[in-house]
Amino acid sequence: SWQHVDHAGRLILPGFIDTHVHSPQLEVIGSWGAQLLDWLDTYTFPSEQRFADPEQARSGSNDFVDALLAHGTTSAVVFPTVHKVSVDALFEAAAARGMRLIAGKVLMDRHAPEALRDDVDGAERDCEELIARWHGHERLAYAVTPRFAPSSSDAQLAMAGELLARHAGLYMQTHVAENRAEVRWAAELFPAARSYLDVYERFGLLNERALLAHAVWIDAADRALLRERGATIAHSPSSNLFLGSGLFGWAAAEDAGVAIGLASDVGGGTSLSMIRTMAAAYQVQALAGTKLSAWALLHAATRGAATALGLQHEIGSFDAGLLADVCVWDWAVGPVAQRRQQIARSPHEKLFAWITLADERALVASYVAGRLRHERDAPAPTG
């Protein structure tokens, strides 16, 4: 029998889709003072080394997916760590909750601490085993995951391209052109490549299931290549602001026909909340000379992201036949937001005020494939 739940007066939306986030990095959110390359050395790499421990990987992964659901995110494209156990733990946690999750073992065989480096043959074996176990299992998909071009050798990037060619339907996720020092470093390491993005093209890593985080410092030729390959930019505005990386050219990417998904990029990003991410995207684009509508922002966190992932038949909207990944929100929490919503007239004004003023505290409930998985004010689990 169907249970009737009345949410009259509330906002009911498809669950948000985070197109780029790091599961081991919850504990480094809001760490002071670094730009990308020293951020990795000072904060990220020490945190990721802890996920070599199966117990840490398990508890950290459970906390992470529960945190996603508590922020109204029901699907995500995730970087765990270089350790195989971190991938197993993350997929197990997502499968237990019925979530649509895309992830893969981070590939990193140079320019990283010894405890976080793999080698080409061992990484390939790990990937093959993980693909066999998880890719297409329930709502899970595997992503070939070079951290970024500078931390993989030519041989490892070539192996990653071969994996993509060998297995139908795999995703590819990485970082590109986030920060100017990183772009210069990539140019030194790969002198034959036309651009940082071209490194991935040369190794066969760009296709319609490729997600590239950031892409702040790309040019018109890069955008044309992204469009041609059908690849998606995972725009990470709060991270770009926090690490001082730069202002992403949304209008230029959109004009070039490149797909854009929104991403929290926690821990460089400062919140798992896709509402706060939308608000940051609006601010980044305002500085860049573009005023994004509330509809454009919401689209990039729901249907737009689903379409970019080739999953519009499953998630991202309320079209018939999709799975019921649904979140229920209050329009306003607290006197300022309540007053603002009383004054707002048009649907666009109401939604934009909500994007600007709301956060995860407005979340009432998260449903994954029709099952209640998070509820505000629910008693905390005991034991």
PDB file of N, CA and C in Angstrom, residues 280-325:
ATOM      1  N   ALA A 280      27.251  30.264  -4.711  1.00  0.00           N
ATOM      2  CA  ALA A 280      28.633  30.616  -5.046  1.00  0.00           C
ATOM      3  C   ALA A 280      28.807  30.745  -6.557  1.00  0.00           C
ATOM      4  N   ALA A 281      28.146  29.868  -7.317  1.00  0.00           N
ATOM      5  CA  ALA A 281      28.232  29.957  -8.779  1.00  0.00           C
ATOM      6  C   ALA A 281      27.666  31.279  -9.272  1.00  0.00           C
ATOM      7  N   TYR A 282      26.559  31.718  -8.674  1.00  0.00           N
ATOM      8  CA  TYR A 282      25.988  33.006  -9.055  1.00  0.00           C
ATOM      9  C   TYR A 282      27.008  34.123  -8.808  1.00  0.00           C
ATOM     10  N   GLN A 283      27.672  34.082  -7.660  1.00  0.00           N
ATOM     11  CA  GLN A 283      28.632  35.145  -7.307  1.00  0.00           C
ATOM     12  C   GLN A 283      29.857  35.119  -8.224  1.00  0.00           C
ATOM     13  N   VAL A 284      30.368  33.931  -8.506  1.00  0.00           N
ATOM     14  CA  VAL A 284      31.516  33.818  -9.422  1.00  0.00           C
ATOM     15  C   VAL A 284      31.148  34.404 -10.786  1.00  0.00           C
ATOM     16  N   GLN A 285      29.973  34.046 -11.287  1.00  0.00           N
ATOM     17  CA  GLN A 285      29.574  34.542 -12.604  1.00  0.00           C
ATOM     18  C   GLN A 285      29.252  36.029 -12.583  1.00  0.00           C
ATOM     19  N   ALA A 286      28.735  36.533 -11.465  1.00  0.00           N
ATOM     20  CA  ALA A 286      28.503  37.975 -11.370  1.00  0.00           C
ATOM     21  C   ALA A 286      29.828  38.723 -11.522  1.00  0.00           C
ATOM     22  N   LEU A 287      30.880  38.217 -10.891  1.00  0.00           N
ATOM     23  CA  LEU A 287      32.207  38.833 -11.035  1.00  0.00           C
ATOM     24  C   LEU A 287      32.717  38.702 -12.465  1.00  0.00           C
ATOM     25  N   ALA A 288      32.361  37.598 -13.125  1.00  0.00           N
ATOM     26  CA  ALA A 288      32.819  37.359 -14.500  1.00  0.00           C
ATOM     27  C   ALA A 288      31.944  38.084 -15.529  1.00  0.00           C
ATOM     28  N   GLY A 289      30.901  38.776 -15.047  1.00  0.00           N
ATOM     29  CA  GLY A 289      30.080  39.583 -15.954  1.00  0.00           C
ATOM     30  C   GLY A 289      28.836  38.900 -16.482  1.00  0.00           C
ATOM     31  N   THR A 290      28.432  37.779 -15.869  1.00  0.00           N
ATOM     32  CA  THR A 290      27.236  37.041 -16.294  1.00  0.00           C
ATOM     33  C   THR A 290      26.297  36.910 -15.111  1.00  0.00           C
ATOM     34  N   LYS A 291      25.015  37.159 -15.309  1.00  0.00           N
ATOM     35  CA  LYS A 291      24.038  36.954 -14.235  1.00  0.00           C
ATOM     36  C   LYS A 291      23.238  35.691 -14.535  1.00  0.00           C
ATOM     37  N   LEU A 292      23.538  34.622 -13.819  1.00  0.00           N
ATOM     38  CA  LEU A 292      22.850  33.351 -14.045  1.00  0.00           C
ATOM     39  C   LEU A 292      21.458  33.393 -13.420  1.00  0.00           C
ATOM     40  N   SER A 293      20.481  32.849 -14.113  1.00  0.00           N
ATOM     41  CA  SER A 293      19.133  32.779 -13.542  1.00  0.00           C
ATOM     42  C   SER A 293      19.059  31.649 -12.525  1.00  0.00           C
ATOM     43  N   ALA A 294      18.056  31.722 -11.660  1.00  0.00           N
ATOM     44  CA  ALA A 294      17.821  30.629 -10.712  1.00  0.00           C
ATOM     45  C   ALA A 294      17.578  29.327 -11.461  1.00  0.00           C
ATOM     46  N   TRP A 295      16.887  29.417 -12.616  1.00  0.00           N
ATOM     47  CA  TRP A 295      16.603  28.205 -13.386  1.00  0.00           C
ATOM     48  C   TRP A 295      17.889  27.568 -13.903  1.00  0.00           C
ATOM     49  N   ALA A 296      18.820  28.387 -14.388  1.00  0.00           N
ATOM     50  CA  ALA A 296      20.094  27.853 -14.903  1.00  0.00           C
ATOM     51  C   ALA A 296      20.884  27.171 -13.792  1.00  0.00           C
ATOM     52  N   LEU A 297      20.879  27.784 -12.605  1.00  0.00           N
ATOM     53  CA  LEU A 297      21.599  27.210 -11.471  1.00  0.00           C
ATOM     54  C   LEU A 297      20.983  25.881 -11.054  1.00  0.00           C
ATOM     55  N   LEU A 298      19.659  25.861 -10.906  1.00  0.00           N
ATOM     56  CA  LEU A 298      18.974  24.634 -10.492  1.00  0.00           C
ATOM     57  C   LEU A 298      19.162  23.528 -11.538  1.00  0.00           C
ATOM     58  N   HIS A 299      19.103  23.908 -12.808  1.00  0.00           N
ATOM     59  CA  HIS A 299      19.284  22.937 -13.902  1.00  0.00           C
ATOM     60  C   HIS A 299      20.650  22.259 -13.804  1.00  0.00           C
ATOM     61  N   ALA A 300      21.698  23.048 -13.515  1.00  0.00           N
ATOM     62  CA  ALA A 300      23.057  22.501 -13.472  1.00  0.00           C
ATOM     63  C   ALA A 300      23.266  21.540 -12.309  1.00  0.00           C
ATOM     64  N   ALA A 301      22.393  21.605 -11.301  1.00  0.00           N
ATOM     65  CA  ALA A 301      22.504  20.711 -10.143  1.00  0.00           C
ATOM     66  C   ALA A 301      21.527  19.542 -10.222  1.00  0.00           C
ATOM     67  N   THR A 302      20.678  19.512 -11.265  1.00  0.00           N
ATOM     68  CA  THR A 302      19.668  18.451 -11.381  1.00  0.00           C
ATOM     69  C   THR A 302      19.661  17.892 -12.811  1.00  0.00           C
ATOM     70  N   ARG A 303      18.698  18.316 -13.619  1.00  0.00           N
ATOM     71  CA  ARG A 303      18.534  17.734 -14.955  1.00  0.00           C
ATOM     72  C   ARG A 303      19.773  17.934 -15.835  1.00  0.00           C
ATOM     73  N   GLY A 304      20.397  19.095 -15.744  1.00  0.00           N
ATOM     74  CA  GLY A 304      21.583  19.347 -16.574  1.00  0.00           C
ATOM     75  C   GLY A 304      22.714  18.388 -16.255  1.00  0.00           C
ATOM     76  N   ALA A 305      22.946  18.177 -14.955  1.00  0.00           N
ATOM     77  CA  ALA A 305      23.996  17.240 -14.544  1.00  0.00           C
ATOM     78  C   ALA A 305      23.636  15.818 -14.969  1.00  0.00           C
ATOM     79  N   ALA A 306      22.353  15.432 -14.795  1.00  0.00           N
ATOM     80  CA  ALA A 306      21.920  14.091 -15.183  1.00  0.00           C
ATOM     81  C   ALA A 306      22.129  13.858 -16.672  1.00  0.00           C
ATOM     82  N   THR A 307      21.791  14.855 -17.485  1.00  0.00           N
ATOM     83  CA  THR A 307      21.951  14.742 -18.935  1.00  0.00           C
ATOM     84  C   THR A 307      23.430  14.634 -19.297  1.00  0.00           C
ATOM     85  N   ALA A 308      24.266  15.441 -18.642  1.00  0.00           N
ATOM     86  CA  ALA A 308      25.706  15.387 -18.898  1.00  0.00           C
ATOM     87  C   ALA A 308      26.270  13.999 -18.582  1.00  0.00           C
ATOM     88  N   LEU A 309      25.715  13.333 -17.563  1.00  0.00           N
ATOM     89  CA  LEU A 309      26.171  12.006 -17.168  1.00  0.00           C
ATOM     90  C   LEU A 309      25.525  10.893 -17.992  1.00  0.00           C
ATOM     91  N   GLY A 310      24.603  11.275 -18.898  1.00  0.00           N
ATOM     92  CA  GLY A 310      23.878  10.262 -19.667  1.00  0.00           C
ATOM     93  C   GLY A 310      22.887   9.494 -18.811  1.00  0.00           C
ATOM     94  N   LEU A 311      22.425  10.108 -17.721  1.00  0.00           N
ATOM     95  CA  LEU A 311      21.532   9.436 -16.771  1.00  0.00           C
ATOM     96  C   LEU A 311      20.175  10.124 -16.666  1.00  0.00           C
ATOM     97  N   GLN A 312      19.821  10.902 -17.698  1.00  0.00           N
ATOM     98  CA  GLN A 312      18.549  11.640 -17.639  1.00  0.00           C
ATOM     99  C   GLN A 312      17.336  10.715 -17.652  1.00  0.00           C
ATOM    100  N   HIS A 313      17.535   9.435 -18.018  1.00  0.00           N
ATOM    101  CA  HIS A 313      16.446   8.446 -17.968  1.00  0.00           C
ATOM    102  C   HIS A 313      16.248   7.899 -16.549  1.00  0.00           C
ATOM    103  N   GLU A 314      17.119   8.291 -15.621  1.00  0.00           N
ATOM    104  CA  GLU A 314      17.085   7.721 -14.262  1.00  0.00           C
ATOM    105  C   GLU A 314      16.927   8.783 -13.181  1.00  0.00           C
ATOM    106  N   ILE A 315      17.636   9.892 -13.318  1.00  0.00           N
ATOM    107  CA  ILE A 315      17.681  10.894 -12.250  1.00  0.00           C
ATOM    108  C   ILE A 315      17.572  12.309 -12.835  1.00  0.00           C
ATOM    109  N   GLY A 316      17.377  13.287 -11.947  1.00  0.00           N
ATOM    110  CA  GLY A 316      17.522  14.690 -12.318  1.00  0.00           C
ATOM    111  C   GLY A 316      16.251  15.441 -12.620  1.00  0.00           C
ATOM    112  N   SER A 317      15.105  14.744 -12.696  1.00  0.00           N
ATOM    113  CA  SER A 317      13.849  15.443 -12.983  1.00  0.00           C
ATOM    114  C   SER A 317      12.694  14.602 -12.474  1.00  0.00           C
ATOM    115  N   PHE A 318      11.473  15.097 -12.705  1.00  0.00           N
ATOM    116  CA  PHE A 318      10.272  14.349 -12.330  1.00  0.00           C
ATOM    117  C   PHE A 318       9.584  13.738 -13.549  1.00  0.00           C
ATOM    118  N   ASP A 319      10.340  13.520 -14.630  1.00  0.00           N
ATOM    119  CA  ASP A 319       9.755  12.876 -15.803  1.00  0.00           C
ATOM    120  C   ASP A 319       9.260  11.469 -15.437  1.00  0.00           C
ATOM    121  N   ALA A 320       8.237  11.014 -16.149  1.00  0.00           N
ATOM    122  CA  ALA A 320       7.696   9.675 -15.895  1.00  0.00           C
ATOM    123  C   ALA A 320       8.765   8.615 -16.119  1.00  0.00           C
ATOM    124  N   GLY A 321       8.770   7.607 -15.254  1.00  0.00           N
ATOM    125  CA  GLY A 321       9.678   6.482 -15.425  1.00  0.00           C
ATOM    126  C   GLY A 321      11.013   6.633 -14.721  1.00  0.00           C
ATOM    127  N   LEU A 322      11.287   7.797 -14.131  1.00  0.00           N
ATOM    128  CA  LEU A 322      12.551   7.976 -13.414  1.00  0.00           C
ATOM    129  C   LEU A 322      12.436   7.426 -11.998  1.00  0.00           C
ATOM    130  N   LEU A 323      13.590   7.178 -11.379  1.00  0.00           N
ATOM    131  CA  LEU A 323      13.583   6.736  -9.988  1.00  0.00           C
ATOM    132  C   LEU A 323      13.288   7.926  -9.072  1.00  0.00           C
ATOM    133  N   ALA A 324      12.609   7.633  -7.958  1.00  0.00           N
ATOM    134  CA  ALA A 324      12.157   8.699  -7.061  1.00  0.00           C
ATOM    135  C   ALA A 324      13.266   9.114  -6.101  1.00  0.00           C
ATOM    136  N   ASP A 325      14.310   9.732  -6.655  1.00  0.00           N
ATOM    137  CA  ASP A 325      15.315  10.414  -5.836  1.00  0.00           C
ATOM    138  C   ASP A 325      14.783  11.830  -5.640  1.00  0.00           C
TER     139      ASP A 325
END
